[in-house]
């Protein structure tokens, strides 16, 4: 930003937030456009030589360290996206004189001034961002140490303005207001240390780069990649949100490679929504690395969160044998605000088999036609482990329905005389600012129990091109199994073993107790139903012994079925299918039909591998 003082017109002040990606790119763009003849940065001149060496090593990470009189060590990290090192690097690349104008002070306290999220710069622009911060900056004078540093910087800048025509000065935004005031009057040379410090330069250990960088290492790496391609001169590049999406996509690919599970678009949307809300609660515009990891854990699992961390914490630029000493520093050394994350990963097996199962994959391909020819379909039966899984999922759906019904029966009111069933903390917090009241809740008893369950994966509404033409009613074989009606892909089309057909459900209905259901696909009582899903739901209402029937589908049932349910004294509890895990739904859709009970003896070796 150009100085208004006519005597200091040579100065262009560029206040920044240290270490932030957006400010590093903005400094690069401004320096390219203004073409300065000198660079001034907020570094003390006593460590100028290691500063220049560290900037020349970029994109390799370096640490400058020295010891103060009290024995404490000071560490300074050189990162590619840091605006100050970006300015020094620019000066080296263009052979410009570089001035370190800060005053060397010891025992400087670690302070964190509250600043707006740096991502706002990408939306409102650099000038508007700085103007808003300056407008709201407190009028109070700086601390004694800061006042000494700011007076020193003003003194050096005034002298640089007399010697150069275009000086770009990059410094911390918290000093901007004081520098504007100080540059309007002549400054005396401050008392400062002029003897060069015995500072050393070391290469940052790769393990340390995972925890001490100002930005996520993935972002720092992509910043450097854009810089080498010349992409930083484009406004808005690199975009933090776009890089987040690339990171999540890369983690999804790694997760599919290692765990053989695909991350759906819905899970990614939940991840970003959770991380965004988490960031807003913390007073930020966009999430940070920790919030993304927590979002990945919540939307998928710890395995995916680990893959996200592995890729996000990897800085790609490193050298195998550095010519300078390797230094390992921790977040405590650099006063970095850290958070601990523990991953509880699923491990598929502790050891591998020494010998594979011989030859069955080859047999499956060669004998598929033979198995299909031998398929009769006269005495079909189910595969018992899949029956148990379906029954377990049906019980889980019933529990979710009970929870939904319980929430409907919950009454919340402001506290007046009785605590009822207890304080409703969520409602109290929500209304605390507006009315300051305490809210209590009362749980009323649920009417009826859960009877039948209907799950619709695919409506299959196109009668001319049926995707799931096979319709069947299956009776339970014992008192722990429900009667089941379903529509699915054709049995006998896909054979995975001798007498073993693999099918996919379009939808199914479970009702308990067993041995009660007549073939619903032939029952004339349901002839008025227009689709297969309507027939399943109508049969569930008809055969349910309890008042409530659960309906899980992408869309709620039509109104005429709700009306019919009321006439039958039933209630349809609708649950969106999106509230269940995609992996679980995928397992429930796939099932196997056996060509006779004797196939159960060897079916496991073909199905569970």
Coordinates of C-alpha atoms in Angstrom, one line a residue:
X1 CA 0.0 0.0 0.0
X2 CA 1.5 3.3 -1.1
X3 CA 2.5 5.8 1.6
X4 CA 0.7 9.1 1.5
X5 CA 3.6 11.2 2.8
X6 CA 5.2 12.9 -0.2
X7 CA 8.7 12.4 1.3
X8 CA 8.1 8.7 1.6
X9 CA 6.5 8.0 -1.8
X10 CA 9.2 5.6 -2.6
X11 CA 7.8 3.2 0.1
X12 CA 5.2 0.6 -0.6
X13 CA 4.1 -1.0 2.7
X14 CA 2.9 -4.6 2.5
X15 CA 1.5 -5.6 6.0
X16 CA 0.9 -9.4 6.2
X17 CA 0.0 -12.3 8.4
X18 CA 3.0 -14.4 9.0
X19 CA 3.1 -17.9 7.5
X20 CA -0.3 -17.6 5.7
X21 CA -0.7 -18.9 2.2
X22 CA -2.9 -16.1 0.9
X23 CA -0.5 -13.4 2.0
X24 CA 2.5 -15.2 0.6
X25 CA 0.8 -15.3 -2.8
X26 CA -0.3 -11.7 -2.6
X27 CA 3.2 -10.5 -1.8
X28 CA 4.6 -12.4 -4.8
X29 CA 1.9 -10.8 -7.1
X30 CA 2.6 -7.3 -5.7
X31 CA 6.3 -7.5 -6.1
X32 CA 6.0 -8.8 -9.6
X33 CA 3.7 -5.9 -10.5
X34 CA 5.6 -3.0 -8.8
X35 CA 9.1 -4.1 -9.8
X36 CA 10.9 -2.7 -6.8
X37 CA 14.6 -1.7 -6.6
X38 CA 14.9 -2.7 -2.9
X39 CA 13.3 -5.1 -0.5
X40 CA 12.9 -4.4 3.2
X41 CA 11.6 -7.1 5.6
X42 CA 10.8 -7.4 9.3
X43 CA 13.9 -9.4 10.2
X44 CA 16.7 -8.1 12.5
X45 CA 19.9 -7.3 10.6
X46 CA 22.0 -9.3 13.1
X47 CA 20.8 -12.6 11.4
X48 CA 20.7 -11.3 7.9
X49 CA 23.3 -13.8 6.5
X50 CA 21.5 -17.0 7.7
X51 CA 18.2 -15.4 6.5
X52 CA 19.5 -15.1 3.0
X53 CA 20.9 -18.6 3.0
X54 CA 17.6 -20.1 4.2
X55 CA 15.7 -18.2 1.5
X56 CA 18.1 -19.4 -1.1
X57 CA 17.6 -23.0 0.0
X58 CA 13.8 -22.8 -0.5
X59 CA 11.7 -24.9 -1.3
X60 CA 13.9 -26.9 1.1
X61 CA 12.9 -26.2 4.6
X62 CA 15.4 -24.6 7.0
X63 CA 15.7 -23.6 10.6
X64 CA 17.7 -20.6 11.8
X65 CA 18.5 -20.8 15.5
X66 CA 20.6 -18.9 18.0
X67 CA 20.9 -18.6 21.8
X68 CA 20.0 -15.5 23.8
X69 CA 21.8 -14.2 26.9
X70 CA 19.5 -16.0 29.2
X71 CA 20.3 -19.3 27.6
X72 CA 17.0 -19.7 25.7
X73 CA 17.2 -20.8 22.1
X74 CA 15.3 -18.9 19.4
X75 CA 14.1 -20.9 16.3
X76 CA 13.0 -19.3 13.0
X77 CA 11.5 -21.4 10.4
X78 CA 11.9 -20.7 6.6
X79 CA 8.8 -21.8 4.7
X80 CA 7.9 -21.2 1.0
X81 CA 4.5 -19.6 1.6
X82 CA 5.7 -17.3 4.4
X83 CA 5.3 -13.7 3.1
X84 CA 8.6 -12.4 4.5
X85 CA 10.6 -15.3 3.1
X86 CA 8.7 -14.9 -0.2
X87 CA 9.9 -11.2 -0.3
X88 CA 13.5 -12.2 0.5
X89 CA 13.4 -15.0 -2.1
X90 CA 12.1 -12.6 -4.7
X91 CA 14.9 -10.2 -3.9
X92 CA 17.5 -12.9 -4.3
X93 CA 16.1 -14.1 -7.6
X94 CA 16.0 -10.6 -9.0
X95 CA 19.4 -9.5 -7.5
X96 CA 17.8 -6.8 -5.5
X97 CA 19.3 -5.3 -2.3
X98 CA 17.6 -6.8 0.8
X99 CA 17.4 -4.9 4.0
X100 CA 16.5 -6.4 7.4
X101 CA 15.0 -3.4 9.2
X102 CA 13.8 -4.9 12.5
X103 CA 15.5 -4.2 15.9
X104 CA 17.1 -7.2 17.6
X105 CA 15.4 -7.7 21.0
X106 CA 15.8 -10.5 23.5
X107 CA 13.1 -12.2 25.5
X108 CA 10.3 -11.1 23.1
X109 CA 7.0 -12.4 24.5
X110 CA 4.9 -14.8 22.3
X111 CA 1.8 -12.8 21.5
X112 CA -1.1 -13.8 19.2
X113 CA -3.2 -10.8 18.1
X114 CA -6.7 -11.7 17.0
X115 CA -6.9 -11.3 13.2
X116 CA -9.6 -12.1 10.6
X117 CA -9.3 -15.4 8.8
X118 CA -6.7 -15.0 6.0
X119 CA -9.1 -16.6 3.6
X120 CA -11.2 -13.4 3.6
X121 CA -8.3 -11.9 1.6
X122 CA -9.2 -14.2 -1.3
X123 CA -12.8 -13.0 -1.3
X124 CA -12.7 -9.3 -0.5
X125 CA -9.2 -8.4 -1.8
X126 CA -6.0 -7.4 -0.1
X127 CA -6.7 -3.6 0.1
X128 CA -10.2 -4.1 1.5
X129 CA -8.8 -6.6 4.1
X130 CA -6.1 -4.3 5.3
X131 CA -8.4 -1.3 5.4
X132 CA -11.0 -3.2 7.6
X133 CA -8.3 -4.4 10.0
X134 CA -6.8 -0.9 10.2
X135 CA -10.2 0.7 10.8
X136 CA -10.9 -1.6 13.8
X137 CA -7.4 -1.6 15.2
X138 CA -7.2 -0.2 18.8
X139 CA -5.8 3.3 19.3
X140 CA -3.7 2.2 22.3
X141 CA 0.0 2.6 22.0
X142 CA 2.2 -0.5 21.5
X143 CA 4.1 -2.2 24.3
X144 CA 7.5 -0.8 25.2
X145 CA 9.3 -3.5 23.3
X146 CA 7.1 -3.2 20.2
X147 CA 7.3 0.6 20.3
X148 CA 11.1 0.3 20.2
X149 CA 11.0 -2.2 17.3
X150 CA 8.5 0.0 15.3
X151 CA 10.6 3.1 15.9
X152 CA 13.6 1.3 14.6
X153 CA 11.7 0.1 11.5
X154 CA 10.5 3.6 10.8
X155 CA 14.0 5.0 11.1
X156 CA 15.4 2.5 8.6
X157 CA 12.5 3.0 6.2
X158 CA 13.0 6.7 6.2
X159 CA 16.6 6.3 5.2
X160 CA 15.8 3.7 2.5
X161 CA 13.3 6.2 1.0
X162 CA 16.1 8.6 0.5
X163 CA 18.4 6.1 -1.3
X164 CA 15.9 4.2 -3.5
X165 CA 13.0 5.0 -5.7
X166 CA 10.8 1.9 -5.1
X167 CA 11.1 0.1 -1.8
X168 CA 8.8 -2.8 -0.9
X169 CA 8.5 -3.3 2.8
X170 CA 6.9 -6.5 4.2
X171 CA 6.1 -6.7 7.9
X172 CA 3.5 -8.0 10.3
X173 CA 0.1 -6.5 10.1
X174 CA 0.0 -5.8 13.9
X175 CA 2.7 -3.1 13.4
X176 CA 0.9 -1.3 10.5
X177 CA -0.9 1.3 12.5
X178 CA 2.2 2.2 14.5
X179 CA 4.4 2.4 11.4
X180 CA 1.9 4.8 9.7
X181 CA 2.1 7.1 12.7
X182 CA 5.9 6.8 13.1
X183 CA 6.7 7.5 9.4
X184 CA 5.0 10.9 9.7
X185 CA 7.7 12.2 11.9
X186 CA 11.5 12.0 11.9
X187 CA 12.8 9.1 13.9
X188 CA 16.1 8.9 15.8
X189 CA 18.3 5.9 15.4
X190 CA 17.2 3.4 18.1
X191 CA 19.6 1.8 20.6
X192 CA 20.0 -1.7 19.2
X193 CA 22.4 -4.6 18.9
X194 CA 24.5 -4.3 15.8
X195 CA 26.9 -7.2 16.4
X196 CA 26.1 -10.1 14.2
X197 CA 24.7 -13.1 16.1
X198 CA 26.3 -16.5 16.0
X199 CA 23.2 -17.9 14.4
X200 CA 23.3 -21.4 12.7
X201 CA 21.3 -22.7 9.8
X202 CA 20.0 -26.3 9.7
X203 CA 17.8 -28.4 7.5
X204 CA 14.4 -29.2 9.1
X205 CA 13.9 -32.9 9.8
X206 CA 11.1 -34.4 7.7
X207 CA 9.3 -35.7 10.8
X208 CA 9.3 -32.2 12.2
X209 CA 7.8 -30.7 9.1
X210 CA 4.6 -32.7 9.9
X211 CA 3.9 -30.7 13.0
X212 CA 5.6 -27.3 13.0
X213 CA 4.8 -25.7 9.6
X214 CA 2.5 -22.6 9.7
X215 CA 0.3 -24.2 7.0
X216 CA -0.6 -27.7 6.2
X217 CA 2.5 -29.3 4.5
X218 CA 0.3 -30.3 1.5
X219 CA -0.7 -26.6 1.1
X220 CA 2.9 -25.5 1.3
X221 CA 3.9 -28.0 -1.3
X222 CA 1.1 -26.9 -3.7
X223 CA 2.1 -23.3 -3.1
X224 CA 5.6 -24.1 -4.2
X225 CA 4.3 -26.0 -7.2
X226 CA 2.2 -23.0 -8.3
X227 CA 5.2 -20.7 -7.8
X228 CA 7.4 -22.8 -10.0
X229 CA 4.8 -22.9 -12.7
X230 CA 4.2 -19.1 -12.5
X231 CA 0.6 -19.5 -11.3
X232 CA 1.0 -17.2 -8.3
X233 CA 0.6 -14.1 -10.6
X234 CA -3.0 -15.1 -11.2
X235 CA -5.4 -13.5 -8.6
X236 CA -7.0 -16.0 -6.2
X237 CA -4.4 -18.6 -6.8
X238 CA -3.8 -20.9 -5.1
X239 CA -7.4 -21.3 -3.7
X240 CA -7.4 -23.0 -0.3
X241 CA -10.8 -24.6 -0.8
X242 CA -9.8 -26.1 -4.1
X243 CA -6.7 -27.5 -2.5
X244 CA -8.8 -29.0 0.2
X245 CA -11.0 -30.8 -2.4
X246 CA -7.8 -32.1 -4.1
X247 CA -6.6 -33.4 -0.7
X248 CA -9.8 -35.2 0.0
X249 CA -9.8 -36.8 -3.5
X250 CA -6.2 -37.9 -3.0
X251 CA -7.1 -39.4 0.4
X252 CA -10.1 -41.2 -1.2
X253 CA -7.9 -42.8 -3.8
X254 CA -5.5 -44.0 -1.2
X255 CA -8.3 -45.3 1.0
X256 CA -9.7 -47.2 -1.9
X257 CA -6.3 -48.7 -2.7
X258 CA -5.6 -49.8 0.8
X259 CA -9.1 -50.6 2.1
X260 CA -11.0 -51.4 -1.1
X261 CA -13.8 -49.1 -0.1
X262 CA -15.1 -46.2 -2.1
X263 CA -15.9 -42.8 -0.6
X264 CA -19.2 -41.6 -1.9
X265 CA -20.1 -38.0 -2.9
X266 CA -22.5 -37.9 0.0
X267 CA -19.7 -38.8 2.5
X268 CA -17.5 -36.0 1.1
X269 CA -20.4 -33.6 1.4
X270 CA -20.9 -34.5 5.0
X271 CA -17.2 -34.2 5.6
X272 CA -17.0 -30.6 4.2
X273 CA -20.2 -29.6 5.9
X274 CA -19.0 -30.8 9.3
X275 CA -15.6 -29.2 8.9
X276 CA -17.2 -25.9 7.8
X277 CA -19.5 -25.8 10.8
X278 CA -16.7 -26.7 13.1
X279 CA -14.6 -23.8 11.6
X280 CA -17.5 -21.4 12.1
X281 CA -18.0 -22.4 15.7
X282 CA -14.2 -21.6 16.2
X283 CA -14.6 -18.2 14.6
X284 CA -12.9 -19.1 11.2
X285 CA -14.2 -18.9 7.7
X286 CA -12.6 -22.2 6.5
X287 CA -11.5 -25.3 8.4
X288 CA -7.9 -26.0 9.3
X289 CA -6.1 -29.3 9.0
X290 CA -7.3 -30.6 12.4
X291 CA -10.9 -29.8 11.6
X292 CA -10.6 -31.6 8.3
X293 CA -9.3 -34.7 10.0
X294 CA -12.0 -34.7 12.6
X295 CA -14.6 -34.3 9.8
X296 CA -13.0 -37.2 7.9
X297 CA -13.2 -39.4 11.0
X298 CA -16.9 -38.5 11.5
X299 CA -18.0 -38.8 7.9
X300 CA -16.2 -42.1 7.2
X301 CA -13.8 -43.7 9.7
X302 CA -10.4 -43.5 11.3
X303 CA -8.8 -45.3 8.4
X304 CA -9.8 -42.6 6.0
X305 CA -8.8 -39.9 8.5
X306 CA -5.4 -41.5 8.7
X307 CA -5.0 -41.4 4.9
X308 CA -6.0 -37.7 4.9
X309 CA -3.4 -37.0 7.6
X310 CA -0.7 -39.0 5.8
X311 CA -1.1 -37.0 2.6
X312 CA -1.9 -33.6 4.2
X313 CA 1.2 -33.8 6.5
X314 CA 3.6 -34.8 3.7
X315 CA 5.9 -32.0 2.4
X316 CA 7.2 -33.1 -1.0
X317 CA 10.4 -31.1 -1.2
X318 CA 13.3 -32.7 0.7
X319 CA 16.8 -33.9 0.1
X320 CA 18.3 -37.3 1.1
X321 CA 21.6 -36.0 2.3
X322 CA 21.6 -32.3 3.3
X323 CA 24.8 -30.4 3.1
X324 CA 24.0 -28.7 6.4
X325 CA 23.1 -30.3 9.8
X326 CA 19.6 -31.7 10.2
X327 CA 17.6 -30.2 13.1
X328 CA 14.6 -31.7 14.7
X329 CA 12.3 -29.2 16.4
X330 CA 8.9 -29.7 18.1
X331 CA 5.9 -27.6 18.3
X332 CA 6.8 -26.5 21.8
X333 CA 10.1 -25.1 20.5
X334 CA 8.2 -22.9 18.0
X335 CA 5.3 -22.2 20.3
X336 CA 2.9 -23.8 17.8
X337 CA -0.7 -24.4 18.9
X338 CA -0.9 -28.2 18.6
X339 CA -3.7 -30.7 19.0
X340 CA -3.2 -34.5 19.5
X341 CA -5.1 -36.9 17.3
X342 CA -5.2 -40.6 17.9
X343 CA -6.2 -42.9 15.1
X344 CA -8.0 -46.2 15.9
X345 CA -7.4 -47.9 12.6
X346 CA -9.0 -51.2 11.6
X347 CA -6.4 -53.8 10.8
X348 CA -7.6 -56.5 8.4
X349 CA -5.2 -59.2 9.6
X350 CA -2.2 -59.5 11.9
X351 CA -0.4 -61.9 9.5
X352 CA -0.7 -63.1 6.0
X353 CA -1.3 -66.7 4.9
X354 CA 1.8 -68.5 3.8
X355 CA -0.1 -70.5 1.1
X356 CA -3.1 -69.2 -0.9
X357 CA -6.2 -71.2 -1.5
X358 CA -5.4 -73.2 -4.7
X359 CA -7.1 -72.6 -8.0
X360 CA -10.6 -71.6 -7.2
X361 CA -10.6 -68.2 -9.1
X362 CA -9.6 -70.0 -12.2
X363 CA -12.3 -72.6 -11.7
X364 CA -14.9 -69.8 -11.3
X365 CA -14.2 -68.4 -14.7
X366 CA -13.9 -71.6 -16.5
X367 CA -16.9 -73.3 -15.0
X368 CA -19.4 -70.4 -14.9
X369 CA -21.2 -71.6 -18.0
X370 CA -21.3 -75.2 -16.6
X371 CA -22.7 -73.9 -13.3
X372 CA -25.4 -71.9 -15.2
X373 CA -26.4 -75.0 -17.2
X374 CA -26.7 -77.1 -14.1
X375 CA -28.8 -74.5 -12.2
X376 CA -32.4 -75.9 -11.7
X377 CA -34.0 -73.4 -9.2
X378 CA -36.5 -76.0 -8.1
X379 CA -35.6 -76.2 -4.4
X380 CA -33.9 -72.8 -3.7
X381 CA -33.0 -71.7 -0.2
X382 CA -31.1 -68.8 1.4
X383 CA -27.6 -68.6 2.8
X384 CA -28.0 -68.6 6.6
X385 CA -25.2 -66.0 7.5
X386 CA -26.8 -63.5 5.2
X387 CA -30.2 -64.2 6.9
X388 CA -28.6 -63.4 10.2
X389 CA -27.1 -60.1 8.8
X390 CA -30.5 -59.0 7.4
X391 CA -32.3 -59.8 10.7
X392 CA -29.6 -57.8 12.6
X393 CA -30.0 -54.9 10.2
X394 CA -33.8 -55.0 10.6
X395 CA -33.4 -54.8 14.4
X396 CA -31.1 -51.9 14.0
X397 CA -33.6 -50.1 11.8
X398 CA -36.3 -50.7 14.5
X399 CA -34.1 -49.1 17.1
X400 CA -33.5 -46.0 14.9
X401 CA -37.3 -45.8 14.5
X402 CA -37.9 -46.0 18.2
X403 CA -35.4 -43.1 18.7
X404 CA -37.2 -41.0 16.1
X405 CA -40.6 -41.7 17.7
X406 CA -39.2 -40.9 21.1
X407 CA -38.0 -37.5 19.9
X408 CA -41.5 -36.8 18.5
X409 CA -43.0 -37.6 21.9
X410 CA -40.6 -35.3 23.7
X411 CA -42.0 -32.0 25.1
X412 CA -39.8 -29.0 25.8
X413 CA -41.0 -26.0 27.8
X414 CA -39.5 -23.1 29.8
X415 CA -38.9 -24.0 33.4
X416 CA -41.7 -22.8 35.7
X417 CA -42.3 -25.2 38.6
X418 CA -41.0 -28.7 37.9
X419 CA -37.8 -30.0 36.3
X420 CA -39.9 -32.8 34.7
X421 CA -37.4 -35.2 33.2
X422 CA -34.5 -32.8 33.4
X423 CA -33.0 -29.7 31.9
X424 CA -32.8 -29.6 28.1
X425 CA -29.3 -28.3 27.6
X426 CA -29.5 -27.8 23.9
X427 CA -32.7 -25.8 24.0
X428 CA -31.4 -23.8 26.9
X429 CA -28.2 -22.8 25.1
X430 CA -30.1 -22.0 21.9
X431 CA -32.4 -19.5 23.7
X432 CA -30.0 -18.3 26.4
X433 CA -29.0 -15.1 24.6
X434 CA -32.6 -14.1 23.6
X435 CA -34.6 -14.8 26.8
X436 CA -32.2 -16.2 29.4
X437 CA -34.6 -19.0 30.3
X438 CA -33.9 -22.5 31.4
X439 CA -35.8 -25.2 29.4
X440 CA -36.9 -28.5 30.7
X441 CA -38.0 -31.6 28.8
X442 CA -40.6 -34.3 29.4
X443 CA -40.5 -37.6 27.7
X444 CA -44.0 -38.9 26.9
X445 CA -44.6 -42.6 26.4
X446 CA -44.4 -43.9 22.9
X447 CA -47.6 -45.2 21.4
X448 CA -47.3 -48.8 20.2
X449 CA -44.2 -50.8 19.2
X450 CA -42.4 -51.4 16.0
X451 CA -43.7 -54.2 13.8
X452 CA -42.8 -54.8 10.1
X453 CA -39.8 -53.2 8.3
X454 CA -39.7 -52.2 4.7
X455 CA -36.4 -51.1 3.0
X456 CA -36.5 -49.8 -0.6
X457 CA -33.1 -49.5 -2.3
X458 CA -34.5 -48.8 -5.8
X459 CA -38.1 -48.1 -6.7
X460 CA -37.7 -49.8 -10.1
X461 CA -40.8 -47.9 -11.3
X462 CA -40.3 -48.4 -15.1
X463 CA -42.5 -51.4 -15.9
X464 CA -41.1 -51.8 -19.4
X465 CA -37.5 -52.1 -18.4
X466 CA -37.5 -53.8 -15.0
X467 CA -34.1 -53.9 -13.3
X468 CA -35.4 -56.2 -10.6
X469 CA -37.9 -58.6 -12.1
X470 CA -37.6 -61.5 -9.7
X471 CA -40.4 -61.3 -7.0
X472 CA -40.6 -63.7 -4.2
X473 CA -42.1 -64.3 -0.7
X474 CA -39.8 -66.2 1.6
X475 CA -41.0 -67.8 4.9
X476 CA -38.8 -68.0 8.0
X477 CA -37.3 -71.4 8.7
X478 CA -37.4 -71.1 12.5
X479 CA -38.8 -68.9 15.2
X480 CA -35.8 -66.5 15.2
X481 CA -36.3 -65.6 11.5
X482 CA -38.9 -63.2 9.9
X483 CA -41.0 -63.8 6.9
X484 CA -39.6 -61.9 4.0
X485 CA -40.9 -60.6 0.6
X486 CA -38.6 -58.9 -1.9
X487 CA -38.0 -58.0 -5.5
X488 CA -34.5 -58.5 -6.9
X489 CA -32.4 -59.3 -10.0
X490 CA -33.1 -62.6 -11.8
X491 CA -32.0 -65.7 -9.9
X492 CA -29.8 -68.0 -11.8
X493 CA -28.2 -65.3 -14.0
X494 CA -25.0 -64.7 -12.1
X495 CA -23.5 -67.9 -10.7
X496 CA -20.5 -67.6 -8.4
X497 CA -20.3 -71.3 -7.6
X498 CA -22.0 -74.7 -8.3
X499 CA -25.6 -74.1 -7.3
X500 CA -24.9 -70.6 -5.9
X501 CA -26.6 -67.6 -7.6
X502 CA -25.7 -64.0 -6.7
X503 CA -28.6 -61.5 -6.7
X504 CA -29.2 -57.8 -5.7
X505 CA -32.2 -56.6 -3.8
X506 CA -34.3 -53.8 -5.1
X507 CA -36.3 -53.8 -1.9
X508 CA -37.6 -56.1 0.8
X509 CA -40.0 -56.4 3.7
X510 CA -39.5 -58.2 7.0
X511 CA -42.4 -59.1 9.3
X512 CA -42.3 -61.2 12.5
X513 CA -43.3 -63.8 13.7
X514 CA -42.7 -66.2 10.8
X515 CA -44.9 -68.6 8.8
X516 CA -47.8 -66.2 8.4
X517 CA -47.3 -64.5 5.0
X518 CA -49.1 -65.6 1.9
X519 CA -47.4 -64.8 -1.4
X520 CA -47.9 -61.0 -1.6
X521 CA -47.0 -60.9 -5.3
X522 CA -50.0 -63.2 -6.1
X523 CA -52.4 -61.9 -3.4
X524 CA -55.3 -60.0 -5.1
X525 CA -55.8 -57.9 -2.0
X526 CA -52.7 -55.8 -3.1
X527 CA -53.6 -55.5 -6.7
X528 CA -54.5 -51.8 -6.5
X529 CA -50.8 -51.0 -5.6
X530 CA -49.1 -49.3 -8.5
X531 CA -45.4 -50.2 -7.8
X532 CA -43.5 -52.9 -6.1
X533 CA -42.5 -50.7 -3.2
X534 CA -46.2 -49.8 -2.6
X535 CA -47.0 -53.5 -2.5
X536 CA -44.2 -54.2 0.0
X537 CA -45.4 -51.4 2.2
X538 CA -49.0 -52.4 2.0
X539 CA -48.1 -56.0 2.9
X540 CA -46.1 -54.7 5.8
X541 CA -49.1 -52.8 7.1
X542 CA -51.4 -55.7 6.6
X543 CA -49.2 -58.3 8.3
X544 CA -47.8 -56.2 11.1
X545 CA -48.9 -57.1 14.6
X546 CA -47.8 -53.8 16.0
X547 CA -49.0 -50.3 15.4
X548 CA -45.8 -48.8 13.8
X549 CA -44.3 -49.9 10.5
X550 CA -40.9 -48.6 9.4
X551 CA -40.4 -47.5 5.8
X552 CA -36.8 -46.8 4.7
X553 CA -36.5 -45.3 1.2
X554 CA -35.2 -42.3 -0.7
X555 CA -38.6 -40.7 -0.7
X556 CA -41.5 -40.8 1.8
X557 CA -44.6 -43.0 0.9
X558 CA -47.4 -41.5 -1.1
X559 CA -50.4 -40.0 0.7
X560 CA -52.9 -42.8 -0.2
X561 CA -50.7 -45.3 1.6
X562 CA -50.7 -43.1 4.7
X563 CA -54.4 -42.9 4.5
X564 CA -54.7 -46.7 4.2
X565 CA -52.4 -47.1 7.2
X566 CA -54.7 -44.9 9.3
X567 CA -57.7 -47.0 8.3
X568 CA -55.8 -50.1 9.3
X569 CA -54.9 -48.5 12.7
X570 CA -51.2 -48.4 11.7
X571 CA -48.6 -45.6 11.5
X572 CA -45.8 -45.4 8.9
X573 CA -42.5 -44.3 10.4
X574 CA -40.5 -42.9 7.5
X575 CA -36.6 -42.9 7.7
X576 CA -34.5 -41.5 4.8
X577 CA -32.2 -44.1 3.5
X578 CA -29.4 -41.6 3.5
X579 CA -29.1 -41.8 7.3
X580 CA -27.6 -45.3 7.0
X581 CA -24.1 -46.2 6.1
X582 CA -23.6 -46.8 2.4
X583 CA -21.3 -49.7 3.1
X584 CA -24.0 -51.4 5.3
X585 CA -26.6 -50.8 2.6
X586 CA -24.3 -52.3 0.0
X587 CA -23.9 -55.4 2.1
X588 CA -27.7 -55.7 2.6
X589 CA -28.5 -55.4 -1.1
X590 CA -26.3 -58.3 -2.2
X591 CA -27.4 -61.8 -1.3
X592 CA -27.0 -65.4 -2.5
X593 CA -29.6 -68.0 -3.4
X594 CA -28.7 -71.7 -3.1
X595 CA -30.0 -74.4 -5.4
X596 CA -30.9 -76.8 -2.6
X597 CA -30.0 -77.3 1.1
X598 CA -27.1 -79.5 0.3
X599 CA -25.3 -76.5 -1.3
X600 CA -25.0 -74.9 2.2
X601 CA -22.3 -77.4 3.1
X602 CA -19.7 -75.8 0.7
X603 CA -21.3 -72.4 -0.1
X604 CA -19.1 -70.6 2.4
X605 CA -15.9 -71.3 0.5
X606 CA -17.4 -69.6 -2.6
X607 CA -19.2 -66.7 -1.0
X608 CA -17.0 -65.4 1.7
X609 CA -13.7 -65.1 -0.3

